[in-house]
Amino acid sequence: MSKSQPMRLETGGRIDRNKPLSFTFDGKKYAGFEGDTLASALLANGVRVVGRSFKYHRPRGILAAGAEESNALVTVGLGALEEPNVRATLQPLYDGLAARSQNCWPNVRFDIGRSLDYLHFLWPAGFYNKTFIWPHWHWYEGFVRRLSGLGKLPPGDDPDRYVHHNVHCDVLIVGGGPAGLSAALAAGDSGARVVVVEQDSLLGGSLLWSEGDINGEQGDIWLEDAVRILRQRDNVTLLTGTTATAWFDHRMVIACQMVTDRRIPGEGEGPRQRLWKIHAREIILATGAIEQPLVFANNDRPGIMLASAVQQYCNRYAVAPGKRMAIATNNDSAYGVAGALRNAGVDVVAMIDSRQKLAGKAARLVRDQGLTVFHNAMPRDCRGDKGVRSVSVTKRDSLETLATLQCDCIAMAGGWQPAVHLFTQARGKLRYDASPGAFVPDEIPPHMHVAGMVAGALDLETALEQGREAGLAAAGDGLEVRPRTRSKNTGALHIERAWSGQRSSRQWIDFQYDVTLQDIDIAVAENYTSVEHLKRYTTTGMSVDQGKTSNVNALLALAARTGRTPGEVGTTTFRPFYMPVTLGALAGRDSGEFYAPLQRSPLFACHEQLGAQFEDYGAWRRPRVYPRNGENEQQAVNREAVAARTSVAVFDGSPLGKIEVQGPDAAEFLNRVYINNVPSLKTGRARYGLMLNENGIIIDDGIFARLADNHYLVHTTSAGANRIHAWMEALLQGDWPDLDVLLTPVTSQWANIAVSGPRSRELVERLETGIDFSNNGMPHMSMVTGTVDGMPLRVLRASYTGELCYELNIPADRGAALWQRLLQLGADLQLMPIGVETLGVLRTEKGYLHVGSDTDGNTTPGDVGWGRIADRKQGEFLGKRSLSRTFNTRDGRLEFVGLTPVQQGGVLAAGAHVIDADRSGAPAPTRGYVTSACYSPNLQRYVGLGLVQDGSRRLGETVNVYDAGEVQGARISAPAAWDPEGDRLHA
Amino acid sequence: MFRIPCPFCGERDEHEFVFGGQAHIARPEPAGQVSDREWAEYLFFRDNPKGVHLERWQHRHGCRQWFNIARHTVSHEILAVYRLDEAIPDMNREETV
């Protein structure tokens, strides 16, 4: 083969040698073939160091060939398309792929952070907890945070598109290997709707790389047939490149599909990833098993790989991970690998087997192949910092060296752990089975089936049989038949665990998070012997790979050191997600402009025309202010606020919540939800009301008006419109079904324009409405109906500015016309459109409460000066009983008051703490808060509102206000700083 | 992710519903004559069974009707669904929904 791929085998593999691809790794150009993964292409090019470990910055190579890879995390793509922490083993190669190593500086071959490794004895397990407590964690935090983390956030927003897709099926099969395909054939035959999810880009699982005969033919031929049959079936959906990563209640599985694995700007039109939400009647798990590493000194060096991965690279990708292989094992599965490597022409130097002797098939293979085997032996240590060069072999029970083997790759066969992640997420129970030496499914949850290696099957025949049985059961009634979970051949591995007696060098358990056997010793010595404690103290299994290659060894080590069986030790809890999912896939289309529905007032275009500065208030995009001639925001607010008190202002109040309440029991209903007396309100009049929850806490306020005998209009805060409507619905349906009341939310049916200011009457009288706007004809707190231009008009005289004010309500589609009309008619009155910020200034000057700003989750009517209204009301209302709870009547409650700076030019800010007058700074007990504050252009000083302990009894007292280190005096006053007598309202 | 059989609309995804807490909480009446303790129990005390829990849900993004669900808190199996004006079904006789 070409020199550019020195480790590529001459023949074989499922790669297309006619389609060469070029890619870069850390800026250097390499070649590969269609069908490669990034990992196989790097190995083909002899690249051994691909990353650095998390804690010690040790050089690391490729460990595995699939999802369990814990070392080869790389960043793929450039610029905003960058994706960190991509497993090189799962990334299909494409032309132009650009990948970079992570967690190293200046580069992956020479990394300054490695100094942490040379000083490793300073930071064993638990060193954080012991070291960073003096003088304080925060003293170290900045430094530690800079050191930690895996990968970097991409610069810029992700330009790719991600979508969600819901699907319902009878049978979901997770895993497209022999067992999964066998299940799909059986279930598909029955006509059931079947979805098969396979993580790999190809179906076939182990058939893609291991030798095995099915029905006397090569596995290959069976695979081709199976896939062809399944593809022809309309009732079977095959999803490749799709990882089932989380199980949720009622049998929903989330799977993430790589629709395109390429990260090339501007390429393709479809989504990059698709998140499948699969609702299944029955679930078959054929998720296979994950080979476990062996634990020996420096077993994390580049060139040390899982044996099955070596076989995969060799057979599927035609890549020899080494020229001279040593194979270390504790079971029979390694002998098949040795045979495969020999057949591919790779030199197997020796087998290092920790067991006493061999029997059966393995023994035959040794004879036939003429393999050198060290029995009862273990790797003692290995050399080669940037790639293994040699391994020393000792007797299992002593440290007597038997040999030192020159080799450039060590394959580890430590047994197979079923991939039980989804199984245990679904609350399936595991049992430790000594014969495969793994935690296997025991109690299977309802509507779930297991087949193949995940069920403990170790040979093809059993896997296919289990798959077929599971497929039939799931497609049938799903309840009666239970596939057998135990293989008749589970003893086939002849596995025997062994631990090296050597203690001088570190032996890795968790490669990604750098947890060693020595760390587990420390945890045990400090009595962290519960598996959950061990995990948290040592961080084993907490890495990005979630312990796929580390959990079993950690548990077995813990068991061995505490004299328990693995079953007694148990496993930690498996939680979603099995594999990480990009945030983009989870967000789907619900990001950016689609994050939440944007609500716009029917007058939106009018505001744009006036050059409004917009802001999102809750769901509504509203004008903040209308700056003119290069004004800044403060200047614009000042101009608008002065005009509103000297001439006339128009304000778009359309988002104001509006609920129509109708029916014979409308008055009774409202009387129960307001603290105010409702039935005494006469038709045509309006009242300000407070609503409480059953705890007596204010949840909303607003004006309600009686339009007719059995017809009320309830105004809520803009933010409370949906919440209050839903709350009223719940009351009527659940608590008072006997009340005959109909609720209609009409917020968006009506445009609302508040015309406010001393000259507002003059302006509204210029409209032809037939309404008498005089103070006698329409007094403060009244509501009348009329028409303008033949359209219905509802006018409410009520005020949130403190000035004479008429709120004009008109059907939404006519709102813009009315607004324009008012602008024309008011031109000679110095009419001024005002925004939400200006309204906030006006109401703060006037001392009007804003529920949510000036109240919190403890505020009762008594705290805001409405105690007497509540007390005097006859009859029951929600929350009334709670008002007499001691908590609500005791001294020291936070009460709503005005706050005025004592000093000339003093500034108040919302959020500032109120402290005692004799305290000049922190620390000091908080006596309340400034809840609203702003500069008042009408009073030419700052005005503030706040919640202050016993405030209503302390009017005139001076307190201190603490804000970001500054302290100043403020006088407690009544809330209203502007027109406290309210004369202007009744003008 | 639950699949909830709304008694008015049929089976729908959990996304369409909101949870409304324990069902059958009776308001002590007349509230004005209830002791602080009894009132506090009404406000704050709820069951937390390992087993069947009766709870209110609303099909907010559908028919907007409130109804009751009997849910097993371990398996999350929905054992029964019934309207607010219906009696609590006998769970022993009830087949799974």
GROMACS .gro file of N, CA and C in nm, chain A residues 152-234:
model
  249
  152LYS      N    1  -1.304   2.277   2.417
  152LYS     CA    2  -1.337   2.419   2.427
  152LYS      C    3  -1.470   2.446   2.359
  153LEU      N    4  -1.542   2.544   2.410
  153LEU     CA    5  -1.666   2.584   2.342
  153LEU      C    6  -1.631   2.640   2.205
  154PRO      N    7  -1.708   2.602   2.103
  154PRO     CA    8  -1.681   2.658   1.970
  154PRO      C    9  -1.707   2.809   1.971
  155PRO      N   10  -1.630   2.883   1.893
  155PRO     CA   11  -1.658   3.026   1.884
  155PRO      C   12  -1.779   3.049   1.794
  156GLY      N   13  -1.873   3.125   1.837
  156GLY     CA   14  -1.987   3.159   1.751
  156GLY      C   15  -2.100   3.060   1.761
  157ASP      N   16  -2.216   3.101   1.711
  157ASP     CA   17  -2.335   3.016   1.714
  157ASP      C   18  -2.323   2.904   1.613
  158ASP      N   19  -2.378   2.789   1.649
  158ASP     CA   20  -2.377   2.674   1.559
  158ASP      C   21  -2.470   2.703   1.441
  159PRO      N   22  -2.418   2.706   1.318
  159PRO     CA   23  -2.504   2.737   1.203
  159PRO      C   24  -2.588   2.617   1.158
  160ASP      N   25  -2.560   2.499   1.212
  160ASP     CA   26  -2.630   2.379   1.165
  160ASP      C   27  -2.771   2.373   1.221
  161ARG      N   28  -2.852   2.290   1.156
  161ARG     CA   29  -2.991   2.273   1.195
  161ARG      C   30  -3.010   2.137   1.260
  162TYR      N   31  -3.091   2.133   1.363
  162TYR     CA   32  -3.120   2.008   1.435
  162TYR      C   33  -3.272   1.997   1.445
  163VAL      N   34  -3.323   1.875   1.431
  163VAL     CA   35  -3.468   1.859   1.437
  163VAL      C   36  -3.507   1.746   1.531
  164HIS      N   37  -3.629   1.749   1.575
  164HIS     CA   38  -3.685   1.641   1.655
  164HIS      C   39  -3.786   1.564   1.571
  165HIS      N   40  -3.797   1.436   1.602
  165HIS     CA   41  -3.890   1.354   1.525
  165HIS      C   42  -3.955   1.255   1.621
  166ASN      N   43  -4.085   1.254   1.625
  166ASN     CA   44  -4.158   1.159   1.709
  166ASN      C   45  -4.201   1.040   1.625
  167VAL      N   46  -4.190   0.922   1.683
  167VAL     CA   47  -4.236   0.804   1.610
  167VAL      C   48  -4.296   0.705   1.710
  168HIS      N   49  -4.398   0.637   1.666
  168HIS     CA   50  -4.461   0.534   1.748
  168HIS      C   51  -4.441   0.401   1.678
  169CYS      N   52  -4.412   0.297   1.755
  169CYS     CA   53  -4.396   0.166   1.693
  169CYS      C   54  -4.440   0.057   1.790
  170ASP      N   55  -4.457  -0.064   1.735
  170ASP     CA   56  -4.489  -0.177   1.820
  170ASP      C   57  -4.363  -0.228   1.889
  171VAL      N   58  -4.258  -0.239   1.811
  171VAL     CA   59  -4.135  -0.298   1.864
  171VAL      C   60  -4.016  -0.208   1.830
  172LEU      N   61  -3.946  -0.165   1.932
  172LEU     CA   62  -3.821  -0.093   1.911
  172LEU      C   63  -3.707  -0.190   1.942
  173ILE      N   64  -3.617  -0.202   1.847
  173ILE     CA   65  -3.501  -0.290   1.868
  173ILE      C   66  -3.378  -0.202   1.875
  174VAL      N   67  -3.310  -0.205   1.987
  174VAL     CA   68  -3.189  -0.124   2.003
  174VAL      C   69  -3.071  -0.215   1.978
  175GLY      N   70  -3.000  -0.189   1.869
  175GLY     CA   71  -2.885  -0.270   1.832
  175GLY      C   72  -2.911  -0.346   1.704
  176GLY      N   73  -2.828  -0.323   1.606
  176GLY     CA   74  -2.844  -0.387   1.475
  176GLY      C   75  -2.739  -0.493   1.449
  177GLY      N   76  -2.696  -0.562   1.555
  177GLY     CA   77  -2.606  -0.675   1.540
  177GLY      C   78  -2.686  -0.801   1.512
  178PRO      N   79  -2.621  -0.918   1.522
  178PRO     CA   80  -2.690  -1.044   1.489
  178PRO      C   81  -2.819  -1.062   1.568
  179ALA      N   82  -2.817  -1.039   1.699
  179ALA     CA   83  -2.938  -1.061   1.779
  179ALA      C   84  -3.047  -0.963   1.740
  180GLY      N   85  -3.010  -0.837   1.722
  180GLY     CA   86  -3.108  -0.734   1.687
  180GLY      C   87  -3.170  -0.761   1.551
  181LEU      N   88  -3.088  -0.799   1.453
  181LEU     CA   89  -3.141  -0.826   1.319
  181LEU      C   90  -3.229  -0.951   1.320
  182SER      N   91  -3.188  -1.049   1.398
  182SER     CA   92  -3.268  -1.171   1.409
  182SER      C   93  -3.405  -1.137   1.469
  183ALA      N   94  -3.405  -1.050   1.570
  183ALA     CA   95  -3.531  -1.006   1.631
  183ALA      C   96  -3.615  -0.930   1.529
  184ALA      N   97  -3.549  -0.845   1.451
  184ALA     CA   98  -3.621  -0.764   1.353
  184ALA      C   99  -3.686  -0.851   1.245
  185LEU      N  100  -3.614  -0.955   1.204
  185LEU     CA  101  -3.670  -1.047   1.103
  185LEU      C  102  -3.796  -1.115   1.158
  186ALA      N  103  -3.787  -1.160   1.285
  186ALA     CA  104  -3.900  -1.231   1.344
  186ALA      C  105  -4.018  -1.136   1.366
  187ALA      N  106  -3.991  -1.020   1.422
  187ALA     CA  107  -4.100  -0.925   1.450
  187ALA      C  108  -4.156  -0.869   1.321
  188GLY      N  109  -4.069  -0.843   1.225
  188GLY     CA  110  -4.112  -0.787   1.098
  188GLY      C  111  -4.205  -0.882   1.023
  189ASP      N  112  -4.175  -1.011   1.031
  189ASP     CA  113  -4.259  -1.113   0.966
  189ASP      C  114  -4.403  -1.108   1.014
  190SER      N  115  -4.420  -1.071   1.140
  190SER     CA  116  -4.554  -1.074   1.198
  190SER      C  117  -4.635  -0.952   1.157
  191GLY      N  118  -4.572  -0.857   1.089
  191GLY     CA  119  -4.644  -0.737   1.045
  191GLY      C  120  -4.639  -0.623   1.143
  192ALA      N  121  -4.573  -0.643   1.257
  192ALA     CA  122  -4.564  -0.536   1.357
  192ALA      C  123  -4.481  -0.420   1.301
  193ARG      N  124  -4.511  -0.299   1.351
  193ARG     CA  125  -4.429  -0.184   1.313
  193ARG      C  126  -4.300  -0.190   1.394
  194VAL      N  127  -4.189  -0.202   1.324
  194VAL     CA  128  -4.061  -0.225   1.390
  194VAL      C  129  -3.965  -0.110   1.358
  195VAL      N  130  -3.894  -0.063   1.459
  195VAL     CA  131  -3.786   0.034   1.437
  195VAL      C  132  -3.658  -0.027   1.492
  196VAL      N  133  -3.554  -0.031   1.408
  196VAL     CA  134  -3.424  -0.081   1.451
  196VAL      C  135  -3.328   0.038   1.458
  197VAL      N  136  -3.262   0.053   1.571
  197VAL     CA  137  -3.170   0.164   1.590
  197VAL      C  138  -3.030   0.108   1.605
  198GLU      N  139  -2.940   0.149   1.519
  198GLU     CA  140  -2.801   0.101   1.526
  198GLU      C  141  -2.706   0.221   1.529
  199GLN      N  142  -2.615   0.217   1.624
  199GLN     CA  143  -2.522   0.327   1.641
  199GLN      C  144  -2.424   0.340   1.526
  200ASP      N  145  -2.379   0.226   1.476
  200ASP     CA  146  -2.280   0.226   1.370
  200ASP      C  147  -2.342   0.274   1.238
  201SER      N  148  -2.255   0.314   1.146
  201SER     CA  149  -2.308   0.355   1.015
  201SER      C  150  -2.351   0.232   0.934
  202LEU      N  151  -2.308   0.113   0.976
  202LEU     CA  152  -2.349  -0.009   0.907
  202LEU      C  153  -2.420  -0.102   1.003
  203LEU      N  154  -2.516  -0.179   0.949
  203LEU     CA  155  -2.579  -0.283   1.030
  203LEU      C  156  -2.487  -0.404   1.032
  204GLY      N  157  -2.497  -0.483   1.139
  204GLY     CA  158  -2.420  -0.608   1.140
  204GLY      C  159  -2.349  -0.635   1.271
  205GLY      N  160  -2.316  -0.528   1.345
  205GLY     CA  161  -2.249  -0.547   1.473
  205GLY      C  162  -2.122  -0.627   1.457
  206SER      N  163  -2.108  -0.732   1.536
  206SER     CA  164  -1.983  -0.809   1.536
  206SER      C  165  -1.961  -0.883   1.404
  207LEU      N  166  -2.068  -0.901   1.324
  207LEU     CA  167  -2.051  -0.971   1.196
  207LEU      C  168  -1.964  -0.889   1.100
  208LEU      N  169  -1.950  -0.760   1.129
  208LEU     CA  170  -1.870  -0.675   1.041
  208LEU      C  171  -1.721  -0.702   1.058
  209TRP      N  172  -1.683  -0.768   1.167
  209TRP     CA  173  -1.539  -0.784   1.190
  209TRP      C  174  -1.495  -0.917   1.249
  210SER      N  175  -1.590  -0.998   1.292
  210SER     CA  176  -1.544  -1.124   1.350
  210SER      C  177  -1.586  -1.239   1.261
  211GLU      N  178  -1.505  -1.346   1.263
  211GLU     CA  179  -1.540  -1.463   1.183
  211GLU      C  180  -1.649  -1.539   1.258
  212GLY      N  181  -1.739  -1.592   1.183
  212GLY     CA  182  -1.842  -1.675   1.247
  212GLY      C  183  -1.933  -1.730   1.140
  213ASP      N  184  -1.972  -1.854   1.157
  213ASP     CA  185  -2.059  -1.917   1.059
  213ASP      C  186  -2.202  -1.918   1.111
  214ILE      N  187  -2.295  -1.893   1.018
  214ILE     CA  188  -2.436  -1.905   1.051
  214ILE      C  189  -2.498  -2.000   0.950
  215ASN      N  190  -2.562  -2.103   1.000
  215ASN     CA  191  -2.624  -2.204   0.915
  215ASN      C  192  -2.523  -2.259   0.814
  216GLY      N  193  -2.401  -2.276   0.859
  216GLY     CA  194  -2.300  -2.335   0.773
  216GLY      C  195  -2.242  -2.238   0.670
  217GLU      N  196  -2.291  -2.115   0.669
  217GLU     CA  197  -2.234  -2.018   0.575
  217GLU      C  198  -2.160  -1.911   0.653
  218GLN      N  199  -2.085  -1.830   0.582
  218GLN     CA  200  -2.018  -1.719   0.649
  218GLN      C  201  -2.122  -1.620   0.700
  219GLY      N  202  -2.094  -1.560   0.814
  219GLY     CA  203  -2.184  -1.462   0.874
  219GLY      C  204  -2.220  -1.351   0.778
  220ASP      N  205  -2.124  -1.313   0.696
  220ASP     CA  206  -2.142  -1.212   0.592
  220ASP      C  207  -2.265  -1.232   0.506
  221ILE      N  208  -2.281  -1.357   0.464
  221ILE     CA  209  -2.389  -1.389   0.370
  221ILE      C  210  -2.524  -1.378   0.441
  222TRP      N  211  -2.529  -1.427   0.564
  222TRP     CA  212  -2.652  -1.413   0.643
  222TRP      C  213  -2.686  -1.267   0.660
  223LEU      N  214  -2.584  -1.185   0.689
  223LEU     CA  215  -2.604  -1.042   0.713
  223LEU      C  216  -2.663  -0.973   0.589
  224GLU      N  217  -2.604  -1.002   0.475
  224GLU     CA  218  -2.654  -0.941   0.350
  224GLU      C  219  -2.800  -0.976   0.326
  225ASP      N  220  -2.832  -1.103   0.346
  225ASP     CA  221  -2.970  -1.150   0.328
  225ASP      C  222  -3.064  -1.077   0.424
  226ALA      N  223  -3.023  -1.073   0.551
  226ALA     CA  224  -3.109  -1.015   0.653
  226ALA      C  225  -3.138  -0.868   0.621
  227VAL      N  226  -3.035  -0.795   0.587
  227VAL     CA  227  -3.052  -0.652   0.560
  227VAL      C  228  -3.140  -0.632   0.436
  228ARG      N  229  -3.120  -0.718   0.336
  228ARG     CA  230  -3.201  -0.705   0.213
  228ARG      C  231  -3.349  -0.729   0.244
  229ILE      N  232  -3.376  -0.833   0.323
  229ILE     CA  233  -3.516  -0.864   0.357
  229ILE      C  234  -3.578  -0.749   0.438
  230LEU      N  235  -3.503  -0.700   0.533
  230LEU     CA  236  -3.558  -0.595   0.619
  230LEU      C  237  -3.583  -0.466   0.542
  231ARG      N  238  -3.494  -0.436   0.449
  231ARG     CA  239  -3.512  -0.314   0.370
  231ARG      C  240  -3.637  -0.320   0.284
  232GLN      N  241  -3.674  -0.440   0.245
  232GLN     CA  242  -3.792  -0.453   0.159
  232GLN      C  243  -3.922  -0.439   0.238
  233ARG      N  244  -3.913  -0.446   0.369
  233ARG     CA  245  -4.035  -0.446   0.451
  233ARG      C  246  -4.080  -0.303   0.480
  234ASP      N  247  -4.208  -0.275   0.447
  234ASP     CA  248  -4.261  -0.140   0.474
  234ASP      C  249  -4.278  -0.115   0.623
   0.00000   0.00000   0.00000
